[in-house]
Structure formats: C-alpha cells, structure tokens
mmCIF file of C-alpha atoms in Angstrom:
data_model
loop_
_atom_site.group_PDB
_atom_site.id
_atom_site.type_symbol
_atom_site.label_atom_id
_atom_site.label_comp_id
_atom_site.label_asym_id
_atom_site.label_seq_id
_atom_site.Cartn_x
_atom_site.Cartn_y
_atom_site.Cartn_z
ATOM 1 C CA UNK A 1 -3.837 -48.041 -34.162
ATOM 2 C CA UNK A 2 -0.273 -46.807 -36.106
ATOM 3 C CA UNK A 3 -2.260 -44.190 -37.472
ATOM 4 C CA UNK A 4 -4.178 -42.594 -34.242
ATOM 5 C CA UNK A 5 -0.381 -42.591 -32.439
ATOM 6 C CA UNK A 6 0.952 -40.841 -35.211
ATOM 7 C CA UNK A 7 -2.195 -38.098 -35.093
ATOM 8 C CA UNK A 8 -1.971 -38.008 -31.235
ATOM 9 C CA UNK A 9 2.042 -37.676 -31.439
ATOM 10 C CA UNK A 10 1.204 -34.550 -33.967
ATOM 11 C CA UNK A 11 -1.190 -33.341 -31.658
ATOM 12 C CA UNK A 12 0.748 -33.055 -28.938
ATOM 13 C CA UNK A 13 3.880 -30.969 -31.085
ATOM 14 C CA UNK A 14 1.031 -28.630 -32.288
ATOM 15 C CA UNK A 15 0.615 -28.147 -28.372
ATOM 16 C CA UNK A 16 3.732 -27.686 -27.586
ATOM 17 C CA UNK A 17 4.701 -25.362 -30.341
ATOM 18 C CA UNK A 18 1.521 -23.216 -29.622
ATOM 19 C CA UNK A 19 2.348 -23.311 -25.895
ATOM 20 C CA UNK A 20 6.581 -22.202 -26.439
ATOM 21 C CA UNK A 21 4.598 -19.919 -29.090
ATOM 22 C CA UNK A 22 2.647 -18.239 -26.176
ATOM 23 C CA UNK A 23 4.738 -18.072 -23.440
ATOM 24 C CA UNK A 24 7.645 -16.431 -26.008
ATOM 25 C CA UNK A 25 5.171 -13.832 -26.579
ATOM 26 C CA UNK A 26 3.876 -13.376 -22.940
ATOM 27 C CA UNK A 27 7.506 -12.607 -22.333
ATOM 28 C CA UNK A 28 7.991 -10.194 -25.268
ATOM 29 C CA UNK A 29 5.093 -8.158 -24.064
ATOM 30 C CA UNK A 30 6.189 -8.357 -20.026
ATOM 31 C CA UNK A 31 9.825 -7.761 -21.524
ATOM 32 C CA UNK A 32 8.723 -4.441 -23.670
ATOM 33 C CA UNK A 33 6.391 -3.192 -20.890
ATOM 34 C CA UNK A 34 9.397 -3.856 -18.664
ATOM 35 C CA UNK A 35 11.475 -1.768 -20.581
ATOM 36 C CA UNK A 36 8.639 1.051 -20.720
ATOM 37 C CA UNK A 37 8.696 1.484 -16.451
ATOM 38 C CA UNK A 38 12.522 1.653 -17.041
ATOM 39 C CA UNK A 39 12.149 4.246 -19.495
ATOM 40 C CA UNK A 40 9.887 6.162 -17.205
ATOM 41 C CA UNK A 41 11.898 5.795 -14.001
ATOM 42 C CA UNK A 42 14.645 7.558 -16.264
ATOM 43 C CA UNK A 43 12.227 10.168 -17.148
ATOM 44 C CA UNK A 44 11.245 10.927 -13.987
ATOM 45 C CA UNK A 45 14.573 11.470 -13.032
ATOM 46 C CA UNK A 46 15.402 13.641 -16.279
ATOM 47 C CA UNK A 47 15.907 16.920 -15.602
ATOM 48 C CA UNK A 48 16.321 18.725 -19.109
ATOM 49 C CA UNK A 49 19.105 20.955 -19.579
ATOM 50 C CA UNK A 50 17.749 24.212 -20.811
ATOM 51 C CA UNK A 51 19.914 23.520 -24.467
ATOM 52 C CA UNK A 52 17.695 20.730 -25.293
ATOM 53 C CA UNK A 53 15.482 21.140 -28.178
ATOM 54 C CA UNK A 54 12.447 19.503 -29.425
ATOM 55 C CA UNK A 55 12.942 16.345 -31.248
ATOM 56 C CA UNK A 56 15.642 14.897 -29.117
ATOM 57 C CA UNK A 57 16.162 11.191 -29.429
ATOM 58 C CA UNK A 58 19.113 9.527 -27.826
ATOM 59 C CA UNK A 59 20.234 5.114 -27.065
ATOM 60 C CA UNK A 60 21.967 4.559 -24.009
ATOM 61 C CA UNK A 61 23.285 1.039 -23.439
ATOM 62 C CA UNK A 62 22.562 0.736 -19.364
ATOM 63 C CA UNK A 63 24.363 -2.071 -17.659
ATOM 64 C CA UNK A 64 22.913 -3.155 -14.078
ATOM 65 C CA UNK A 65 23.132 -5.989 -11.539
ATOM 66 C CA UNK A 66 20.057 -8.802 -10.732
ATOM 67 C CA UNK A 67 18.171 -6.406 -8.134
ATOM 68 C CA UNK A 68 18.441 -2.964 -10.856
ATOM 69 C CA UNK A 69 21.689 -1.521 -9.197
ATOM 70 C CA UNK A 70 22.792 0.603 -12.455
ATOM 71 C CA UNK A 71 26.533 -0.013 -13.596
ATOM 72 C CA UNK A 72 27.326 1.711 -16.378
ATOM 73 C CA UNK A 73 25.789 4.458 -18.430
ATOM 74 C CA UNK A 74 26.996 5.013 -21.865
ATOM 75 C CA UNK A 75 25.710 6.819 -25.114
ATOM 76 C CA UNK A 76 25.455 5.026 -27.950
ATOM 77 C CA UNK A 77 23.933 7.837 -30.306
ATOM 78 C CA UNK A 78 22.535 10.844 -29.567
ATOM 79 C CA UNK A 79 20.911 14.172 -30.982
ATOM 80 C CA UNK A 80 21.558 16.270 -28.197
ATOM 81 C CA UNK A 81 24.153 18.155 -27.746
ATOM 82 C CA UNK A 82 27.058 17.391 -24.285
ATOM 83 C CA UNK A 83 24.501 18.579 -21.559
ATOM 84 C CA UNK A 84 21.692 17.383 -23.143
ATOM 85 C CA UNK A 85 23.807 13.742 -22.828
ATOM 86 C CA UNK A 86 25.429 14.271 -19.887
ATOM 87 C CA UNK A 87 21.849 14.775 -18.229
ATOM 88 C CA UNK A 88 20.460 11.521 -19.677
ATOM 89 C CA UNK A 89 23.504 9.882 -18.603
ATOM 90 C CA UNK A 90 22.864 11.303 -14.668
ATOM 91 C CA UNK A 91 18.897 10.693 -15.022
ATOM 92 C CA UNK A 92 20.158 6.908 -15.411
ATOM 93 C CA UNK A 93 22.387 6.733 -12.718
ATOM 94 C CA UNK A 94 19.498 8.535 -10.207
ATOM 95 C CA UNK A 95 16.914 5.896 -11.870
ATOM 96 C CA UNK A 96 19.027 3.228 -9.889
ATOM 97 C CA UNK A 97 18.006 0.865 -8.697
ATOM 98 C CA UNK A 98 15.474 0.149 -12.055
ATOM 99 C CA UNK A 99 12.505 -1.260 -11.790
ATOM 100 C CA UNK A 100 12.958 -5.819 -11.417
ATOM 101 C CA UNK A 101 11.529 -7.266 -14.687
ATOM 102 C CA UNK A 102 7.910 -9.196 -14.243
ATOM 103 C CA UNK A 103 9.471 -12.459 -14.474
ATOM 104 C CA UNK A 104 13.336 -13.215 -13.527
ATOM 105 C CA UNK A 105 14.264 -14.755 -16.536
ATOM 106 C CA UNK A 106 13.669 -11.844 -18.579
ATOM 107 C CA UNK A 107 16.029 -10.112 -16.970
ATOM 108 C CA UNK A 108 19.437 -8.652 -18.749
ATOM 109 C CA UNK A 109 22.334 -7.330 -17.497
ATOM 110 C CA UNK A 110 22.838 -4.499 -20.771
ATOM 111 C CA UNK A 111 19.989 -3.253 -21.933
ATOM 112 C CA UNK A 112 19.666 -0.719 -25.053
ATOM 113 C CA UNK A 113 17.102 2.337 -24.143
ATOM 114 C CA UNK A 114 15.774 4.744 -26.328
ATOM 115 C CA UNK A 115 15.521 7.824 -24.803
ATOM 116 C CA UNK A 116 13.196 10.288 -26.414
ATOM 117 C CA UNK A 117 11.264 12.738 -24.078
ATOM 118 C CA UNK A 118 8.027 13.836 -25.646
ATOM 119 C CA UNK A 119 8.366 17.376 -26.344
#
C-alpha cells in the first residue's frame, strides 16, 4: 500500500511539472507572437527616412500602460543614423495604443523590440 502512494504521489509531480512545463511554453509562444503584432503595428507605422540604408537593425525599450497606451520610447542601440532613429522612435508613438497580449498575464509594462525592417 506504502509503495502504490509513493508511485501515485510521483505520478501526480510528473503531472504537474509537465502541466507548469506546458502552460510556460504556451505562454512563451503567445508572448513571442505577441511581440511579433507589436513589431508589425510599428512597421506599419514606419515611415523610412530616405537616409536609411539596408541592413538597419535598431532595440527600442517601449514602456506602455495595461490597455497598450505607449509611454516612453527610447533607443537602446541603433545602426541608423538620427532620422533613421528619430523615425522609429515616432513609428512607436503612432503604433499606440499596441496590440493587448493573448492572455493578461503576459503582459509587461517595458518591453525590449528589435526593430529591423526587411530591406
């Protein structure tokens, strides 16, 4: 009887682990594709600056309210040169409100975006 707890108590940690193990990457996946309609409501508000050159790869640390009202824009690094950050900076601020993450709890206040238009 000791010994059919013990394999049922096992049991149900294997369950539990494999169920915290699923739902933590369920919210990875909702949190990255999250961050990708973010990234495109930025695009679509991008309008490049005609000094911007191929290759052009910049983070921006974005800090918004629950409900997507943007903040704060600020460059963290960046390959372009002042317009081509300036207009990154103004595509951010025209993406707000951003997009509501699937699931409330994934939500953060900063968020780190890379910004890298395909050329």
């Amino acid at each position: 009887a000791e010994e059919s707890r013990k394999r049922a108590e096992r049991e149900a940690d294997l369950r539990r682990s494999r169920d915290a193990e699923e739902r933590a990457r369920a919210a990875s996946g909702a949190g990255s594709q999250w961050r990708d309609l973010i990234r495109a409501k930025i695009m679509a508000n991008w309008r490049r600056p005609p000094t911007a050159r191929a290759g052009i790869e910049c983070v921006v640390k974005v800090t918004q309210v629950p409900g997507g009202t943007v903040q704060s824009v600020k460059i963290l690094s960046c390959n372009g040169d002042e317009a081509v950050r300036q207009s990154i900076e103004l595509a951010v601020m025209n993406a707000s409100p951003l997009p509501p993450p699937p699931d409330a709890a994934l939500f953060e206040r900063n968020l780190e975006v890379v910004f890298k238009p395909n050329d």
